[in-house]
């Protein structure tokens, strides 16, 4: 089964290594969740490669920002990133992505339109979508938005779980709904319109609920969350309520299911593991609620803790077997595994 994955953080991970342009850490091998040989072996045909800027070292760690209560926990939001810091960091990750393409000898390609995507599918070339996770590298007056478009950005998450000039991300909290603060700024609303005009897919992951509904109102594209889960199963800020999921279904969009143990499985305290079957539980729930055309994978490999039984990208065949066991037909599995992402990308890029 061919797999298209809605989210990975390999670029962030490699750029923190001593050699930030070490393409071998993807193309040859790496001890983490993801590298090219294992992905190819597991059937991965492509996915979203996230350009995500970590908090600077001056910001206390998530553990240090965690506030515990009797029934759960809350990690307070990190402060806004400095523009120059975010911009430099993003450029480095984009350089790495294109160096991976160059060093892959034609086996890996950054795709920027439907025909390039089709070319990759037909020729078994791994297709990468350049995704900006958090709009901090973009100037609030949007002066350099087209610079990033020209660089190949075709998917944009307005926020990570922090505030920025465009909107407010959700903190990580359990139990808590996603309605955690104000929505988009005027610059954020303008960003949505400009992305629609350029044909850049807008990703709602990490945005709070007010921001979500403002994008739903403004955007002419399918609504998409690249890496998320169902709030009805696990009441966590990052997860989508039934109303949000229905809006995604109504817009012919997609929710990519994250493999993060703490989004998949509830608990008063963050945990290190969850059963692999929780991934299928969230997929089945969303497929029942809004239809099998609107759910997909959004692993978050190399960005989060995943079920031990899944292990790494090599675990994809196990997930496909579990989809089979849960009663999804071959046609339905193809939609979940890759066709839904391909449909939504093409619709967003028009
Ligand atoms: Zn994320």
Coordinates of C-alpha atoms and ligand atoms in Angstrom, one line a residue:
X1 CA 0.0 0.0 0.0
X2 CA 1.4 3.4 -1.0
X3 CA 1.4 6.0 1.8
X4 CA 1.3 9.8 1.7
X5 CA 2.1 11.3 5.2
X6 CA 0.7 14.6 6.4
X7 CA 3.6 15.6 8.7
X8 CA 7.2 15.0 9.6
X9 CA 9.9 17.0 11.4
X10 CA 13.0 15.5 9.9
X11 CA 14.2 18.9 8.6
X12 CA 14.1 20.4 12.0
X13 CA 15.9 17.4 13.5
X14 CA 18.7 17.4 11.0
X15 CA 19.4 21.1 11.1
X16 CA 20.0 20.8 14.9
X17 CA 22.8 18.3 14.2
X18 CA 26.5 19.3 14.0
X19 CA 26.2 19.4 10.2
X20 CA 22.9 21.0 9.5
X21 CA 23.1 20.0 5.8
X22 CA 23.8 16.4 6.4
X23 CA 21.5 14.8 3.8
X24 CA 22.8 11.3 4.7
X25 CA 20.8 11.5 7.9
X26 CA 17.8 11.2 5.7
X27 CA 19.0 9.6 2.5
X28 CA 21.2 6.9 4.0
X29 CA 20.1 6.1 7.5
X30 CA 19.2 7.6 10.9
X31 CA 18.3 6.1 14.2
X32 CA 15.1 8.2 14.5
X33 CA 11.6 7.6 13.2
X34 CA 12.3 8.3 9.5
X35 CA 14.8 7.9 6.8
X36 CA 14.5 7.5 3.0
X37 CA 15.4 3.7 2.8
X38 CA 12.9 2.7 5.5
X39 CA 10.2 5.0 4.2
X40 CA 10.6 3.6 0.7
X41 CA 10.5 0.0 2.1
X42 CA 7.3 0.9 4.0
X43 CA 5.6 2.2 0.8
X44 CA 5.9 5.9 1.5
X45 CA 5.3 7.7 -1.8
X46 CA 5.5 11.2 -0.3
X47 CA 4.5 13.6 2.4
X48 CA 4.6 17.0 4.0
X49 CA 8.1 18.1 5.1
X50 CA 7.7 20.6 7.9
X51 CA 9.8 23.7 8.2
X52 CA 9.3 24.2 11.9
X53 CA 11.5 26.5 14.0
X54 CA 12.0 25.3 17.6
X55 CA 11.8 27.7 20.5
X56 CA 15.2 29.3 21.2
X57 CA 17.2 27.8 24.1
X58 CA 16.3 30.8 26.2
X59 CA 12.7 29.6 26.4
X60 CA 12.1 27.1 29.3
X61 CA 11.4 23.5 28.1
X62 CA 7.9 22.1 27.8
X63 CA 8.5 20.2 31.0
X64 CA 9.4 23.3 32.8
X65 CA 6.4 25.1 31.5
X66 CA 4.0 22.4 32.5
X67 CA 1.4 23.2 35.2
X68 CA -0.2 20.2 36.8
X69 CA -3.7 20.0 38.2
X70 CA -5.8 17.2 39.9
X71 CA -7.3 16.2 36.6
X72 CA -4.7 17.0 34.1
X73 CA -1.9 19.3 32.8
X74 CA -1.3 22.4 30.8
X75 CA 1.9 23.5 29.1
X76 CA 1.9 27.3 29.0
X77 CA 2.5 28.9 25.6
X78 CA 6.0 29.7 24.5
X79 CA 6.6 33.4 23.7
X80 CA 6.6 34.8 20.1
X81 CA 9.6 34.0 18.0
X82 CA 11.9 36.8 16.8
X83 CA 11.4 37.3 13.1
X84 CA 15.1 37.2 12.1
X85 CA 15.7 34.0 14.2
X86 CA 12.7 32.3 12.6
X87 CA 13.6 33.5 9.1
X88 CA 17.2 32.2 9.3
X89 CA 16.1 28.9 10.7
X90 CA 13.5 28.4 7.9
X91 CA 15.9 29.2 5.2
X92 CA 18.4 26.6 6.6
X93 CA 15.7 23.9 6.6
X94 CA 14.6 24.8 3.0
X95 CA 18.3 24.6 1.9
X96 CA 18.4 21.2 3.5
X97 CA 15.3 20.0 1.7
X98 CA 16.6 21.0 -1.7
X99 CA 20.0 19.5 -0.9
X100 CA 18.2 16.2 -0.1
X101 CA 16.5 16.5 -3.5
X102 CA 19.9 17.2 -5.3
X103 CA 21.7 14.4 -3.5
X104 CA 18.9 11.9 -4.0
X105 CA 19.9 11.3 -7.7
X106 CA 16.3 11.7 -8.9
X107 CA 14.6 9.6 -6.2
X108 CA 13.1 12.5 -4.2
X109 CA 11.5 15.7 -5.5
X110 CA 9.9 18.8 -3.9
X111 CA 6.6 19.2 -5.7
X112 CA 4.9 22.5 -6.4
X113 CA 2.0 21.7 -8.6
X114 CA -0.3 18.9 -9.6
X115 CA 1.6 17.8 -12.7
X116 CA 4.9 17.5 -10.7
X117 CA 3.0 15.4 -8.1
X118 CA 1.6 13.2 -10.9
X119 CA 5.0 12.8 -12.4
X120 CA 6.4 11.6 -9.0
X121 CA 3.5 9.2 -8.5
X122 CA 3.9 7.7 -12.0
X123 CA 7.7 7.4 -11.7
X124 CA 8.0 6.2 -8.1
X125 CA 9.8 9.3 -7.0
X126 CA 9.2 10.3 -3.4
X127 CA 7.2 13.6 -3.4
X128 CA 7.8 16.2 -0.8
X129 CA 5.5 19.1 0.0
X130 CA 7.3 22.1 1.5
X131 CA 5.2 22.9 4.6
X132 CA 5.8 26.0 6.8
X133 CA 4.7 25.1 10.3
X134 CA 4.1 28.5 11.9
X135 CA 4.2 31.7 9.8
X136 CA 6.9 33.5 11.9
X137 CA 9.4 33.6 9.0
X138 CA 6.8 35.7 7.0
X139 CA 6.8 39.4 7.5
X140 CA 3.5 40.8 8.9
X141 CA 3.0 43.0 5.9
X142 CA 3.4 39.8 3.8
X143 CA 6.2 41.4 1.8
X144 CA 8.1 38.1 1.6
X145 CA 5.2 35.7 1.2
X146 CA 5.9 35.3 -2.5
X147 CA 9.6 34.8 -1.8
X148 CA 8.6 31.6 0.2
X149 CA 6.1 30.7 -2.6
X150 CA 8.9 30.9 -5.1
X151 CA 11.1 28.8 -2.8
X152 CA 8.5 26.1 -3.1
X153 CA 6.2 26.5 -0.1
X154 CA 2.8 25.0 -0.9
X155 CA 1.4 24.4 2.5
X156 CA 1.3 26.8 5.5
X157 CA 0.3 26.4 9.1
X158 CA -0.6 29.9 10.4
X159 CA 0.6 29.1 13.9
X160 CA 2.5 26.5 15.9
X161 CA 1.5 26.3 19.6
X162 CA 2.6 29.8 20.3
X163 CA 1.3 33.3 19.4
X164 CA 2.6 35.1 16.4
X165 CA 1.8 38.2 14.3
X166 CA -0.9 36.2 12.5
X167 CA -2.8 34.3 15.2
X168 CA -2.8 32.4 18.4
X169 CA -1.8 28.7 18.7
X170 CA -3.3 26.3 21.2
X171 CA -1.3 25.4 24.3
X172 CA -0.9 21.7 24.9
X173 CA -3.5 20.9 27.7
X174 CA -5.6 18.0 28.9
X175 CA -8.5 18.0 29.6
X176 CA -9.3 21.2 27.6
X177 CA -11.1 22.2 24.5
X178 CA -9.4 24.1 21.7
X179 CA -11.2 27.4 22.4
X180 CA -8.2 29.0 24.2
X181 CA -7.9 32.6 23.1
X182 CA -8.3 35.2 20.4
X183 CA -8.3 34.2 16.8
X184 CA -6.5 35.6 13.7
X185 CA -5.0 39.1 13.6
X186 CA -5.8 41.4 10.6
X187 CA -2.5 40.2 9.2
X188 CA -3.6 36.6 9.7
X189 CA -6.8 37.2 7.8
X190 CA -4.9 38.9 5.0
X191 CA -2.5 35.9 5.0
X192 CA -5.4 33.5 4.4
X193 CA -6.7 35.5 1.5
X194 CA -3.2 35.7 -0.1
X195 CA -2.6 32.0 0.3
X196 CA -5.9 31.3 -1.4
X197 CA -4.8 33.5 -4.2
X198 CA -1.4 31.9 -4.6
X199 CA -2.7 28.3 -4.2
X200 CA -0.9 27.6 -0.9
X201 CA -2.8 25.0 1.3
X202 CA -3.7 26.3 4.7
X203 CA -3.1 23.9 7.6
X204 CA -5.3 24.4 10.8
X205 CA -3.1 22.2 13.1
X206 CA -2.0 24.1 16.2
X207 CA -4.4 26.9 15.6
X208 CA -7.0 27.6 18.3
X209 CA -10.7 27.3 17.8
X210 CA -11.5 30.9 17.0
X211 CA -8.8 31.0 14.4
X212 CA -10.1 27.7 13.0
X213 CA -13.6 29.2 12.4
X214 CA -12.2 32.4 11.0
X215 CA -10.2 30.5 8.4
X216 CA -13.3 28.4 7.7
X217 CA -15.2 31.6 7.0
X218 CA -12.5 33.3 4.9
X219 CA -10.9 30.5 2.9
X220 CA -12.1 29.1 -0.4
X221 CA -10.0 26.0 0.0
X222 CA -10.8 22.6 1.6
X223 CA -10.2 22.8 5.3
X224 CA -7.2 20.7 6.4
X225 CA -5.5 19.8 9.7
X226 CA -2.3 17.9 8.8
X227 CA -1.7 16.3 12.2
X228 CA -4.5 16.1 14.7
X229 CA -6.9 13.6 16.4
X230 CA -10.5 13.5 17.6
X231 CA -11.5 15.5 20.7
X232 CA -14.5 13.3 21.4
X233 CA -12.0 10.4 22.0
X234 CA -9.3 12.5 23.8
X235 CA -10.3 15.9 25.1
X236 CA -7.1 17.7 24.4
X237 CA -6.6 21.2 23.0
X238 CA -4.8 20.0 19.8
X239 CA -7.7 17.7 18.9
X240 CA -10.7 18.7 16.8
X241 CA -14.3 18.8 18.1
X242 CA -17.0 17.0 16.1
X243 CA -18.2 20.4 14.9
X244 CA -14.7 21.2 13.5
X245 CA -14.5 17.8 11.9
X246 CA -17.9 18.3 10.3
X247 CA -16.7 21.6 8.8
X248 CA -13.7 19.8 7.4
X249 CA -15.9 17.1 5.8
X250 CA -18.3 19.7 4.4
X251 CA -15.4 21.5 2.7
X252 CA -14.1 18.3 1.2
X253 CA -11.0 18.6 3.4
X254 CA -9.0 16.2 5.4
X255 CA -7.9 15.5 9.0
X256 CA -4.5 13.8 9.2
X257 CA -4.3 11.5 12.2
X258 CA -1.2 12.2 14.3
X259 CA 0.7 9.3 15.9
X260 CA 1.6 11.3 19.1
X261 CA 0.8 9.1 22.1
X262 CA -0.6 12.0 24.2
X263 CA -3.0 13.2 21.5
X264 CA -4.2 9.6 20.7
X265 CA -4.7 8.6 24.3
X266 CA -5.9 10.6 27.3
X267 CA -4.4 10.7 30.7
X268 CA -3.9 13.0 33.7
X269 CA -0.2 13.2 33.1
X270 CA 1.7 13.0 29.8
X271 CA 2.8 9.5 29.0
X272 CA 5.5 7.7 27.0
X273 CA 3.4 5.1 25.2
X274 CA 0.0 4.3 23.8
X275 CA -1.5 1.2 22.0
X276 CA -1.0 1.3 18.2
X277 CA -4.7 0.6 17.9
X278 CA -5.6 4.1 19.1
X279 CA -4.5 5.4 15.7
X280 CA -7.2 3.2 14.1
X281 CA -9.7 4.2 16.7
X282 CA -9.3 7.9 15.7
X283 CA -9.4 7.1 12.0
X284 CA -12.6 4.9 12.5
X285 CA -14.3 7.6 14.6
X286 CA -13.7 10.3 12.0
X287 CA -14.5 8.1 9.1
X288 CA -17.9 7.3 10.8
X289 CA -18.5 10.9 11.5
X290 CA -17.6 12.6 8.3
X291 CA -16.7 9.9 5.8
X292 CA -13.7 8.0 4.7
X293 CA -12.8 10.6 2.1
X294 CA -11.8 13.0 4.9
X295 CA -9.3 11.2 7.1
X296 CA -5.6 10.3 6.4
X297 CA -2.3 9.9 8.2
X298 CA -0.3 12.7 9.7
X299 CA 2.4 10.9 11.6
X300 CA 4.6 13.7 13.1
X301 CA 7.6 11.4 12.8
X302 CA 10.7 12.8 14.5
X303 CA 8.5 15.4 16.2
X304 CA 6.8 13.5 18.9
X305 CA 6.5 10.3 21.0
X306 CA 4.8 7.5 19.0
X307 CA 3.4 4.1 20.0
X308 CA 6.3 1.7 20.7
X309 CA 4.5 -1.0 18.8
X310 CA 4.6 1.2 15.7
X311 CA 8.2 1.9 16.3
X312 CA 9.0 4.1 13.3
X313 CA 8.1 4.5 9.6
X314 CA 8.7 0.8 9.1
X315 CA 5.5 0.2 11.1
X316 CA 3.2 1.5 8.3
X317 CA 2.4 -2.0 7.0
X318 CA 1.2 -2.9 10.5
X319 CA -1.2 0.1 10.4
X320 CA -2.5 -1.0 7.0
X321 CA -3.1 -4.5 8.4
X322 CA -5.0 -2.9 11.3
X323 CA -7.2 -0.8 8.9
X324 CA -7.9 -4.1 7.1
X325 CA -8.8 -5.7 10.4
X326 CA -11.1 -2.8 11.3
X327 CA -13.1 -3.5 8.1
X328 CA -11.9 -0.8 5.7
X329 CA -12.1 -2.1 2.2
X330 CA -9.0 -1.9 -0.1
X331 CA -10.6 1.1 -1.8
X332 CA -11.1 2.8 1.5
X333 CA -7.6 2.0 2.6
X334 CA -6.2 3.6 -0.5
X335 CA -8.2 6.8 0.3
X336 CA -6.9 6.9 3.9
X337 CA -3.3 6.0 2.9
X338 CA -2.7 8.4 0.1
X339 CA -5.6 9.4 -2.2
X340 CA -7.3 11.9 0.2
X341 CA -4.0 13.9 0.6
X342 CA -3.5 14.0 -3.1
X343 CA -7.0 15.2 -3.8
X344 CA -6.8 18.0 -1.2
X345 CA -3.4 19.2 -2.4
X346 CA -4.5 19.4 -6.0
X347 CA -7.7 21.2 -5.0
X348 CA -5.7 23.7 -2.8
X349 CA -3.1 24.3 -5.5
X350 CA -5.5 25.3 -8.3
Ligands
LIG1 ZN1 3.1 20.1 14.9

